[in-house]
mmCIF file of N, CA and C in Angstrom:
data_model
loop_
_atom_site.group_PDB
_atom_site.id
_atom_site.type_symbol
_atom_site.label_atom_id
_atom_site.label_comp_id
_atom_site.label_asym_id
_atom_site.label_seq_id
_atom_site.Cartn_x
_atom_site.Cartn_y
_atom_site.Cartn_z
ATOM 1 N N MET A 557 -5.790 1.768 18.102
ATOM 2 C CA MET A 557 -4.606 2.415 18.602
ATOM 3 C C MET A 557 -3.924 3.176 17.471
ATOM 4 N N SER A 558 -3.646 4.422 17.691
ATOM 5 C CA SER A 558 -3.033 5.295 16.694
ATOM 6 C C SER A 558 -1.508 5.196 16.755
ATOM 7 N N HIS A 559 -0.851 5.340 15.603
ATOM 8 C CA HIS A 559 0.607 5.305 15.509
ATOM 9 C C HIS A 559 1.087 6.503 14.706
ATOM 10 N N ASP A 560 2.317 6.922 14.951
ATOM 11 C CA ASP A 560 2.952 7.978 14.169
ATOM 12 C C ASP A 560 3.399 7.370 12.843
ATOM 13 N N VAL A 561 2.909 7.907 11.729
ATOM 14 C CA VAL A 561 3.240 7.397 10.402
ATOM 15 C C VAL A 561 4.758 7.366 10.189
ATOM 16 N N PHE A 562 5.458 8.407 10.656
ATOM 17 C CA PHE A 562 6.893 8.535 10.433
ATOM 18 C C PHE A 562 7.741 7.858 11.510
ATOM 19 N N ASP A 563 7.153 7.543 12.643
ATOM 20 C CA ASP A 563 7.899 6.956 13.752
ATOM 21 C C ASP A 563 7.032 5.923 14.480
ATOM 22 N N PRO A 564 6.714 4.821 13.800
ATOM 23 C CA PRO A 564 5.867 3.808 14.437
ATOM 24 C C PRO A 564 6.645 3.060 15.512
ATOM 25 N N THR A 565 5.914 2.381 16.377
ATOM 26 C CA THR A 565 6.578 1.553 17.386
ATOM 27 C C THR A 565 7.353 0.440 16.682
ATOM 28 N N PRO A 566 8.383 -0.089 17.330
ATOM 29 C CA PRO A 566 9.133 -1.191 16.715
ATOM 30 C C PRO A 566 8.246 -2.393 16.373
ATOM 31 N N GLU A 567 7.264 -2.681 17.221
ATOM 32 C CA GLU A 567 6.374 -3.822 16.973
ATOM 33 C C GLU A 567 5.503 -3.582 15.734
ATOM 34 N N TYR A 568 5.013 -2.368 15.590
ATOM 35 C CA TYR A 568 4.170 -2.030 14.440
ATOM 36 C C TYR A 568 4.983 -2.146 13.150
ATOM 37 N N LEU A 569 6.188 -1.586 13.159
ATOM 38 C CA LEU A 569 7.042 -1.650 11.974
ATOM 39 C C LEU A 569 7.427 -3.095 11.658
ATOM 40 N N ALA A 570 7.734 -3.872 12.671
ATOM 41 C CA ALA A 570 8.078 -5.278 12.449
ATOM 42 C C ALA A 570 6.921 -6.030 11.804
ATOM 43 N N PHE A 571 5.708 -5.744 12.234
ATOM 44 C CA PHE A 571 4.524 -6.386 11.649
ATOM 45 C C PHE A 571 4.424 -6.051 10.162
ATOM 46 N N TRP A 572 4.714 -4.801 9.786
ATOM 47 C CA TRP A 572 4.664 -4.405 8.375
ATOM 48 C C TRP A 572 5.820 -4.983 7.568
ATOM 49 N N ARG A 573 6.822 -5.538 8.221
ATOM 50 C CA ARG A 573 7.933 -6.166 7.500
ATOM 51 C C ARG A 573 7.724 -7.662 7.332
ATOM 52 N N GLU A 574 6.790 -8.231 8.080
ATOM 53 C CA GLU A 574 6.463 -9.646 7.928
ATOM 54 C C GLU A 574 5.721 -9.849 6.603
ATOM 55 N N ARG A 575 5.759 -11.064 6.140
ATOM 56 C CA ARG A 575 5.068 -11.382 4.880
ATOM 57 C C ARG A 575 3.588 -11.626 5.144
ATOM 58 N N HIS A 576 2.758 -10.701 4.661
ATOM 59 C CA HIS A 576 1.304 -10.819 4.804
ATOM 60 C C HIS A 576 0.634 -10.334 3.526
ATOM 61 N N VAL A 577 -0.432 -11.010 3.141
ATOM 62 C CA VAL A 577 -1.302 -10.463 2.101
ATOM 63 C C VAL A 577 -2.085 -9.336 2.748
ATOM 64 N N CYS A 578 -2.244 -8.264 2.033
ATOM 65 C CA CYS A 578 -2.931 -7.087 2.554
ATOM 66 C C CYS A 578 -4.174 -6.820 1.708
ATOM 67 N N THR A 579 -4.928 -5.833 2.109
ATOM 68 C CA THR A 579 -6.020 -5.349 1.270
ATOM 69 C C THR A 579 -5.769 -3.882 0.965
ATOM 70 N N LEU A 580 -6.248 -3.480 -0.197
ATOM 71 C CA LEU A 580 -6.237 -2.080 -0.611
ATOM 72 C C LEU A 580 -7.680 -1.693 -0.876
ATOM 73 N N THR A 581 -8.104 -0.597 -0.283
ATOM 74 C CA THR A 581 -9.449 -0.081 -0.517
ATOM 75 C C THR A 581 -9.325 1.241 -1.253
ATOM 76 N N THR A 582 -9.937 1.294 -2.440
ATOM 77 C CA THR A 582 -9.980 2.522 -3.242
ATOM 78 C C THR A 582 -11.443 2.890 -3.477
ATOM 79 N N PRO A 583 -11.711 4.172 -3.670
ATOM 80 C CA PRO A 583 -13.100 4.562 -3.961
ATOM 81 C C PRO A 583 -13.414 4.429 -5.453
ATOM 82 N N ARG A 584 -14.534 3.790 -5.752
ATOM 83 C CA ARG A 584 -15.025 3.761 -7.132
ATOM 84 C C ARG A 584 -15.566 5.153 -7.464
ATOM 85 N N PRO A 585 -15.770 5.439 -8.754
ATOM 86 C CA PRO A 585 -16.327 6.757 -9.117
ATOM 87 C C PRO A 585 -17.646 7.088 -8.429
ATOM 88 N N ASP A 586 -18.439 6.051 -8.081
ATOM 89 C CA ASP A 586 -19.710 6.325 -7.396
ATOM 90 C C ASP A 586 -19.543 6.433 -5.879
ATOM 91 N N GLY A 587 -18.285 6.345 -5.389
ATOM 92 C CA GLY A 587 -18.009 6.502 -3.967
ATOM 93 C C GLY A 587 -17.997 5.212 -3.168
ATOM 94 N N THR A 588 -18.437 4.102 -3.753
ATOM 95 C CA THR A 588 -18.435 2.837 -3.022
ATOM 96 C C THR A 588 -17.016 2.280 -2.954
ATOM 97 N N PRO A 589 -16.717 1.480 -1.921
ATOM 98 C CA PRO A 589 -15.359 0.961 -1.773
ATOM 99 C C PRO A 589 -15.084 -0.238 -2.682
ATOM 100 N N HIS A 590 -13.904 -0.255 -3.238
ATOM 101 C CA HIS A 590 -13.384 -1.371 -4.030
ATOM 102 C C HIS A 590 -12.223 -1.954 -3.223
ATOM 103 N N VAL A 591 -12.355 -3.198 -2.754
ATOM 104 C CA VAL A 591 -11.358 -3.818 -1.883
ATOM 105 C C VAL A 591 -10.758 -5.021 -2.592
ATOM 106 N N VAL A 592 -9.418 -5.048 -2.663
ATOM 107 C CA VAL A 592 -8.723 -6.145 -3.343
ATOM 108 C C VAL A 592 -7.487 -6.560 -2.542
ATOM 109 N N PRO A 593 -7.077 -7.832 -2.688
ATOM 110 C CA PRO A 593 -5.838 -8.271 -2.035
ATOM 111 C C PRO A 593 -4.629 -7.753 -2.811
ATOM 112 N N VAL A 594 -3.605 -7.326 -2.076
ATOM 113 C CA VAL A 594 -2.390 -6.780 -2.679
ATOM 114 C C VAL A 594 -1.197 -7.064 -1.771
ATOM 115 N N GLY A 595 -0.022 -6.803 -2.296
ATOM 116 C CA GLY A 595 1.193 -6.733 -1.503
ATOM 117 C C GLY A 595 1.487 -5.265 -1.254
ATOM 118 N N VAL A 596 1.913 -4.928 -0.044
ATOM 119 C CA VAL A 596 2.162 -3.528 0.331
ATOM 120 C C VAL A 596 3.533 -3.428 0.977
ATOM 121 N N THR A 597 4.235 -2.355 0.658
ATOM 122 C CA THR A 597 5.454 -2.038 1.397
ATOM 123 C C THR A 597 5.264 -0.696 2.084
ATOM 124 N N TYR A 598 5.859 -0.584 3.267
ATOM 125 C CA TYR A 598 5.709 0.603 4.110
ATOM 126 C C TYR A 598 7.090 1.210 4.339
ATOM 127 N N ASP A 599 7.209 2.493 4.044
ATOM 128 C CA ASP A 599 8.451 3.244 4.199
ATOM 129 C C ASP A 599 8.188 4.410 5.155
ATOM 130 N N PRO A 600 8.337 4.173 6.475
ATOM 131 C CA PRO A 600 8.015 5.244 7.423
ATOM 132 C C PRO A 600 8.922 6.458 7.287
ATOM 133 N N GLY A 601 10.166 6.272 6.868
ATOM 134 C CA GLY A 601 11.074 7.402 6.704
ATOM 135 C C GLY A 601 10.555 8.422 5.704
ATOM 136 N N ALA A 602 9.906 7.926 4.659
ATOM 137 C CA ALA A 602 9.328 8.802 3.638
ATOM 138 C C ALA A 602 7.844 9.058 3.867
ATOM 139 N N GLY A 603 7.231 8.324 4.796
ATOM 140 C CA GLY A 603 5.791 8.453 5.018
ATOM 141 C C GLY A 603 4.988 7.915 3.852
ATOM 142 N N LEU A 604 5.483 6.832 3.226
ATOM 143 C CA LEU A 604 4.838 6.273 2.039
ATOM 144 C C LEU A 604 4.551 4.782 2.196
ATOM 145 N N ALA A 605 3.490 4.345 1.536
ATOM 146 C CA ALA A 605 3.240 2.928 1.299
ATOM 147 C C ALA A 605 3.168 2.778 -0.221
ATOM 148 N N ARG A 606 3.553 1.608 -0.703
ATOM 149 C CA ARG A 606 3.566 1.378 -2.152
ATOM 150 C C ARG A 606 2.898 0.052 -2.483
ATOM 151 N N VAL A 607 2.164 0.056 -3.589
ATOM 152 C CA VAL A 607 1.510 -1.138 -4.123
ATOM 153 C C VAL A 607 1.845 -1.198 -5.599
ATOM 154 N N ILE A 608 2.439 -2.307 -6.058
ATOM 155 C CA ILE A 608 2.689 -2.450 -7.491
ATOM 156 C C ILE A 608 1.453 -3.061 -8.130
ATOM 157 N N SER A 609 1.200 -2.661 -9.379
ATOM 158 C CA SER A 609 -0.013 -3.105 -10.044
ATOM 159 C C SER A 609 0.146 -2.990 -11.558
ATOM 160 N N ASN A 610 -0.829 -3.515 -12.260
ATOM 161 C CA ASN A 610 -0.918 -3.357 -13.704
ATOM 162 C C ASN A 610 -1.667 -2.059 -13.997
ATOM 163 N N ARG A 611 -1.182 -1.297 -14.935
ATOM 164 C CA ARG A 611 -1.798 -0.001 -15.253
ATOM 165 C C ARG A 611 -3.261 -0.115 -15.683
ATOM 166 N N HIS A 612 -3.705 -1.296 -16.092
ATOM 167 C CA HIS A 612 -5.077 -1.487 -16.573
ATOM 168 C C HIS A 612 -6.024 -1.987 -15.479
ATOM 169 N N SER A 613 -5.538 -2.121 -14.254
ATOM 170 C CA SER A 613 -6.376 -2.657 -13.173
ATOM 171 C C SER A 613 -7.424 -1.647 -12.724
ATOM 172 N N LYS A 614 -8.462 -2.156 -12.114
ATOM 173 C CA LYS A 614 -9.541 -1.312 -11.591
ATOM 174 C C LYS A 614 -9.024 -0.392 -10.491
ATOM 175 N N LYS A 615 -8.158 -0.895 -9.625
ATOM 176 C CA LYS A 615 -7.644 -0.056 -8.535
ATOM 177 C C LYS A 615 -6.875 1.141 -9.085
ATOM 178 N N VAL A 616 -6.106 0.934 -10.136
ATOM 179 C CA VAL A 616 -5.367 2.042 -10.762
ATOM 180 C C VAL A 616 -6.348 3.007 -11.416
ATOM 181 N N ARG A 617 -7.329 2.491 -12.120
ATOM 182 C CA ARG A 617 -8.338 3.373 -12.739
ATOM 183 C C ARG A 617 -9.084 4.180 -11.677
ATOM 184 N N ASN A 618 -9.383 3.561 -10.538
ATOM 185 C CA ASN A 618 -10.069 4.293 -9.466
ATOM 186 C C ASN A 618 -9.243 5.484 -8.992
ATOM 187 N N VAL A 619 -7.947 5.295 -8.857
ATOM 188 C CA VAL A 619 -7.080 6.400 -8.423
ATOM 189 C C VAL A 619 -6.996 7.464 -9.511
ATOM 190 N N LEU A 620 -6.822 7.039 -10.747
ATOM 191 C CA LEU A 620 -6.683 7.999 -11.845
ATOM 192 C C LEU A 620 -7.936 8.823 -12.082
ATOM 193 N N THR A 621 -9.108 8.257 -11.806
ATOM 194 C CA THR A 621 -10.358 8.993 -12.046
ATOM 195 C C THR A 621 -10.791 9.840 -10.860
ATOM 196 N N ALA A 622 -10.049 9.756 -9.753
ATOM 197 C CA ALA A 622 -10.352 10.597 -8.587
ATOM 198 C C ALA A 622 -9.978 12.047 -8.909
ATOM 199 N N PRO A 623 -10.571 12.997 -8.207
ATOM 200 C CA PRO A 623 -10.210 14.404 -8.434
ATOM 201 C C PRO A 623 -8.701 14.614 -8.313
ATOM 202 N N ASP A 624 -8.128 15.313 -9.257
ATOM 203 C CA ASP A 624 -6.682 15.588 -9.306
ATOM 204 C C ASP A 624 -5.830 14.335 -9.437
ATOM 205 N N GLY A 625 -6.418 13.194 -9.795
ATOM 206 C CA GLY A 625 -5.649 11.968 -9.961
ATOM 207 C C GLY A 625 -5.087 11.415 -8.664
ATOM 208 N N ALA A 626 -5.681 11.797 -7.534
ATOM 209 C CA ALA A 626 -5.264 11.287 -6.226
ATOM 210 C C ALA A 626 -6.509 10.863 -5.462
ATOM 211 N N ALA A 627 -6.465 9.671 -4.885
ATOM 212 C CA ALA A 627 -7.625 9.137 -4.170
ATOM 213 C C ALA A 627 -7.273 8.811 -2.736
ATOM 214 N N ARG A 628 -8.215 9.006 -1.848
ATOM 215 C CA ARG A 628 -8.051 8.602 -0.449
ATOM 216 C C ARG A 628 -8.201 7.088 -0.392
ATOM 217 N N VAL A 629 -7.183 6.392 0.126
ATOM 218 C CA VAL A 629 -7.169 4.936 0.149
ATOM 219 C C VAL A 629 -6.721 4.434 1.517
ATOM 220 N N ALA A 630 -6.898 3.134 1.721
ATOM 221 C CA ALA A 630 -6.405 2.473 2.928
ATOM 222 C C ALA A 630 -5.827 1.120 2.544
ATOM 223 N N VAL A 631 -4.739 0.759 3.209
ATOM 224 C CA VAL A 631 -4.184 -0.589 3.103
ATOM 225 C C VAL A 631 -4.222 -1.192 4.502
ATOM 226 N N CYS A 632 -4.494 -2.491 4.548
ATOM 227 C CA CYS A 632 -4.683 -3.145 5.835
ATOM 228 C C CYS A 632 -4.135 -4.558 5.771
ATOM 229 N N GLN A 633 -3.667 -5.034 6.918
ATOM 230 C CA GLN A 633 -3.278 -6.435 7.043
ATOM 231 C C GLN A 633 -3.658 -6.916 8.435
ATOM 232 N N MET A 634 -3.829 -8.222 8.556
ATOM 233 C CA MET A 634 -4.183 -8.781 9.860
ATOM 234 C C MET A 634 -3.647 -10.192 9.982
ATOM 235 N N GLU A 635 -3.441 -10.591 11.221
ATOM 236 C CA GLU A 635 -3.080 -11.965 11.547
ATOM 237 C C GLU A 635 -3.496 -12.188 12.995
ATOM 238 N N GLY A 636 -4.455 -13.068 13.188
ATOM 239 C CA GLY A 636 -4.955 -13.295 14.538
ATOM 240 C C GLY A 636 -5.498 -12.004 15.121
ATOM 241 N N ARG A 637 -4.992 -11.630 16.294
ATOM 242 C CA ARG A 637 -5.448 -10.400 16.941
ATOM 243 C C ARG A 637 -4.650 -9.178 16.506
ATOM 244 N N ARG A 638 -3.619 -9.392 15.710
ATOM 245 C CA ARG A 638 -2.807 -8.270 15.248
ATOM 246 C C ARG A 638 -3.398 -7.718 13.954
ATOM 247 N N TRP A 639 -3.407 -6.403 13.841
ATOM 248 C CA TRP A 639 -3.883 -5.767 12.624
ATOM 249 C C TRP A 639 -3.208 -4.410 12.489
ATOM 250 N N ALA A 640 -3.151 -3.940 11.259
ATOM 251 C CA ALA A 640 -2.541 -2.633 11.007
ATOM 252 C C ALA A 640 -3.170 -2.033 9.758
ATOM 253 N N THR A 641 -3.469 -0.750 9.833
ATOM 254 C CA THR A 641 -4.040 -0.008 8.711
ATOM 255 C C THR A 641 -3.238 1.263 8.495
ATOM 256 N N LEU A 642 -2.965 1.550 7.233
ATOM 257 C CA LEU A 642 -2.326 2.801 6.821
ATOM 258 C C LEU A 642 -3.281 3.507 5.879
ATOM 259 N N GLU A 643 -3.445 4.814 6.048
ATOM 260 C CA GLU A 643 -4.341 5.597 5.199
ATOM 261 C C GLU A 643 -3.605 6.792 4.613
ATOM 262 N N GLY A 644 -4.068 7.218 3.445
ATOM 263 C CA GLY A 644 -3.498 8.411 2.829
ATOM 264 C C GLY A 644 -4.023 8.618 1.423
ATOM 265 N N ARG A 645 -3.321 9.481 0.678
ATOM 266 C CA ARG A 645 -3.709 9.825 -0.692
ATOM 267 C C ARG A 645 -2.787 9.094 -1.662
ATOM 268 N N ALA A 646 -3.391 8.359 -2.575
ATOM 269 C CA ALA A 646 -2.631 7.586 -3.551
ATOM 270 C C ALA A 646 -2.573 8.310 -4.884
ATOM 271 N N VAL A 647 -1.421 8.206 -5.528
ATOM 272 C CA VAL A 647 -1.228 8.652 -6.903
ATOM 273 C C VAL A 647 -0.589 7.498 -7.662
ATOM 274 N N VAL A 648 -0.664 7.553 -8.972
ATOM 275 C CA VAL A 648 -0.069 6.524 -9.812
ATOM 276 C C VAL A 648 1.271 7.033 -10.331
ATOM 277 N N ARG A 649 2.326 6.261 -10.109
ATOM 278 C CA ARG A 649 3.662 6.574 -10.625
ATOM 279 C C ARG A 649 3.971 5.599 -11.749
ATOM 280 N N THR A 650 4.430 6.135 -12.861
ATOM 281 C CA THR A 650 4.730 5.296 -14.029
ATOM 282 C C THR A 650 6.206 5.323 -14.422
ATOM 283 N N ASP A 651 6.980 6.222 -13.813
ATOM 284 C CA ASP A 651 8.385 6.346 -14.219
ATOM 285 C C ASP A 651 9.181 5.110 -13.805
ATOM 286 N N GLU A 652 10.176 4.804 -14.592
ATOM 287 C CA GLU A 652 10.968 3.588 -14.417
ATOM 288 C C GLU A 652 11.623 3.502 -13.037
ATOM 289 N N ALA A 653 12.144 4.610 -12.533
ATOM 290 C CA ALA A 653 12.825 4.594 -11.235
ATOM 291 C C ALA A 653 11.845 4.261 -10.101
ATOM 292 N N SER A 654 10.663 4.850 -10.121
ATOM 293 C CA SER A 654 9.665 4.572 -9.081
ATOM 294 C C SER A 654 9.217 3.121 -9.123
ATOM 295 N N VAL A 655 8.999 2.609 -10.340
ATOM 296 C CA VAL A 655 8.563 1.214 -10.487
ATOM 297 C C VAL A 655 9.662 0.269 -10.004
ATOM 298 N N ALA A 656 10.905 0.516 -10.403
ATOM 299 C CA ALA A 656 12.014 -0.353 -9.995
ATOM 300 C C ALA A 656 12.191 -0.342 -8.474
ATOM 301 N N ASP A 657 12.084 0.826 -7.879
ATOM 302 C CA ASP A 657 12.200 0.935 -6.422
ATOM 303 C C ASP A 657 11.088 0.148 -5.728
ATOM 304 N N ALA A 658 9.872 0.285 -6.205
ATOM 305 C CA ALA A 658 8.736 -0.421 -5.600
ATOM 306 C C ALA A 658 8.870 -1.936 -5.769
ATOM 307 N N VAL A 659 9.346 -2.376 -6.909
ATOM 308 C CA VAL A 659 9.544 -3.813 -7.143
ATOM 309 C C VAL A 659 10.623 -4.345 -6.193
ATOM 310 N N ALA A 660 11.703 -3.595 -6.009
ATOM 311 C CA ALA A 660 12.769 -4.026 -5.099
ATOM 312 C C ALA A 660 12.257 -4.120 -3.667
ATOM 313 N N ARG A 661 11.444 -3.153 -3.257
ATOM 314 C CA ARG A 661 10.883 -3.183 -1.908
ATOM 315 C C ARG A 661 9.938 -4.378 -1.741
ATOM 316 N N TYR A 662 9.135 -4.648 -2.760
ATOM 317 C CA TYR A 662 8.233 -5.799 -2.748
ATOM 318 C C TYR A 662 9.047 -7.093 -2.614
ATOM 319 N N ALA A 663 10.111 -7.216 -3.413
ATOM 320 C CA ALA A 663 10.943 -8.419 -3.380
ATOM 321 C C ALA A 663 11.559 -8.630 -2.004
ATOM 322 N N GLU A 664 11.970 -7.545 -1.357
ATOM 323 C CA GLU A 664 12.549 -7.647 -0.024
ATOM 324 C C GLU A 664 11.515 -8.129 0.991
ATOM 325 N N ARG A 665 10.320 -7.575 0.951
ATOM 326 C CA ARG A 665 9.301 -7.957 1.924
ATOM 327 C C ARG A 665 8.735 -9.348 1.661
ATOM 328 N N TYR A 666 8.467 -9.652 0.389
ATOM 329 C CA TYR A 666 7.754 -10.885 0.075
ATOM 330 C C TYR A 666 8.657 -12.035 -0.380
ATOM 331 N N GLY A 667 9.956 -11.774 -0.482
ATOM 332 C CA GLY A 667 10.894 -12.851 -0.774
ATOM 333 C C GLY A 667 10.851 -13.377 -2.187
ATOM 334 N N ARG A 668 10.302 -12.606 -3.095
ATOM 335 C CA ARG A 668 10.300 -13.001 -4.509
ATOM 336 C C ARG A 668 10.198 -11.757 -5.377
ATOM 337 N N THR A 669 10.860 -11.818 -6.521
ATOM 338 C CA THR A 669 10.803 -10.705 -7.463
ATOM 339 C C THR A 669 9.695 -10.981 -8.461
ATOM 340 N N PRO A 670 8.769 -10.053 -8.635
ATOM 341 C CA PRO A 670 7.690 -10.268 -9.608
ATOM 342 C C PRO A 670 8.241 -10.398 -11.026
ATOM 343 N N SER A 671 7.534 -11.139 -11.853
ATOM 344 C CA SER A 671 7.919 -11.268 -13.262
ATOM 345 C C SER A 671 7.900 -9.899 -13.923
ATOM 346 N N PRO A 672 8.762 -9.691 -14.897
ATOM 347 C CA PRO A 672 8.738 -8.405 -15.614
ATOM 348 C C PRO A 672 7.353 -8.143 -16.208
ATOM 349 N N ASN A 673 6.947 -6.890 -16.169
ATOM 350 C CA ASN A 673 5.638 -6.504 -16.696
ATOM 351 C C ASN A 673 5.751 -5.082 -17.239
ATOM 352 N N PRO A 674 5.690 -4.911 -18.555
ATOM 353 C CA PRO A 674 5.817 -3.566 -19.121
ATOM 354 C C PRO A 674 4.655 -2.644 -18.749
ATOM 355 N N ASP A 675 3.564 -3.213 -18.242
ATOM 356 C CA ASP A 675 2.406 -2.406 -17.830
ATOM 357 C C ASP A 675 2.383 -2.146 -16.321
ATOM 358 N N ARG A 676 3.499 -2.434 -15.643
ATOM 359 C CA ARG A 676 3.533 -2.243 -14.190
ATOM 360 C C ARG A 676 3.630 -0.756 -13.840
ATOM 361 N N VAL A 677 2.865 -0.380 -12.828
ATOM 362 C CA VAL A 677 2.883 0.965 -12.262
ATOM 363 C C VAL A 677 2.921 0.827 -10.742
ATOM 364 N N VAL A 678 3.038 1.944 -10.070
ATOM 365 C CA VAL A 678 3.064 1.942 -8.614
ATOM 366 C C VAL A 678 1.978 2.862 -8.089
ATOM 367 N N LEU A 679 1.193 2.357 -7.176
ATOM 368 C CA LEU A 679 0.313 3.223 -6.400
ATOM 369 C C LEU A 679 1.147 3.680 -5.207
ATOM 370 N N GLU A 680 1.447 4.960 -5.188
ATOM 371 C CA GLU A 680 2.246 5.531 -4.112
ATOM 372 C C GLU A 680 1.312 6.291 -3.179
ATOM 373 N N ILE A 681 1.290 5.882 -1.924
ATOM 374 C CA ILE A 681 0.347 6.425 -0.950
ATOM 375 C C ILE A 681 1.109 7.313 0.028
ATOM 376 N N THR A 682 0.790 8.599 0.010
ATOM 377 C CA THR A 682 1.342 9.530 0.993
ATOM 378 C C THR A 682 0.496 9.395 2.255
ATOM 379 N N LEU A 683 1.111 8.874 3.302
ATOM 380 C CA LEU A 683 0.377 8.479 4.499
ATOM 381 C C LEU A 683 0.123 9.649 5.449
ATOM 382 N N ASP A 684 -1.066 9.624 6.041
ATOM 383 C CA ASP A 684 -1.385 10.610 7.075
ATOM 384 C C ASP A 684 -2.027 9.971 8.307
ATOM 385 N N ARG A 685 -2.207 8.656 8.277
ATOM 386 C CA ARG A 685 -2.799 7.972 9.425
ATOM 387 C C ARG A 685 -2.290 6.525 9.474
ATOM 388 N N ALA A 686 -1.975 6.091 10.694
ATOM 389 C CA ALA A 686 -1.591 4.708 10.945
ATOM 390 C C ALA A 686 -2.284 4.263 12.222
ATOM 391 N N MET A 687 -2.847 3.081 12.179
ATOM 392 C CA MET A 687 -3.504 2.552 13.369
ATOM 393 C C MET A 687 -3.389 1.040 13.386
ATOM 394 N N GLY A 688 -3.592 0.473 14.540
ATOM 395 C CA GLY A 688 -3.578 -0.969 14.643
ATOM 396 C C GLY A 688 -3.027 -1.462 15.960
ATOM 397 N N ARG A 689 -3.054 -2.783 16.093
ATOM 398 C CA ARG A 689 -2.499 -3.475 17.251
ATOM 399 C C ARG A 689 -1.529 -4.521 16.735
ATOM 400 N N ALA A 690 -0.268 -4.232 16.928
ATOM 401 C CA ALA A 690 0.744 -5.176 16.447
ATOM 402 C C ALA A 690 1.471 -5.729 17.645
#
């Protein structure tokens, strides 16, 4: 089932506000998928999803080595018969304001503030597709 990235149904948005471990799929340089568990926040007003990470992680390197430093990625979560996937182009944000905003959004969704990390960056995903059954 397809959803409007900027105007999802209330049920779909509520599902993305619940606390769930998600997966992030990034393309490796050879084109194969790299799938890892992550925390994701969804901002339909901006059409963005965000994943905080360490700048030295494989997922960050995969995005940075993609053409133009942007990679086609997907984030997904599921619980029972409910599932939701967001797709788009990810870039790495390193500026303090972007990182602080992403950490605050993570803390709101997951109920805990991550420990300080000077190597923290944000994978910011400009969304163009949303699908799922929530």
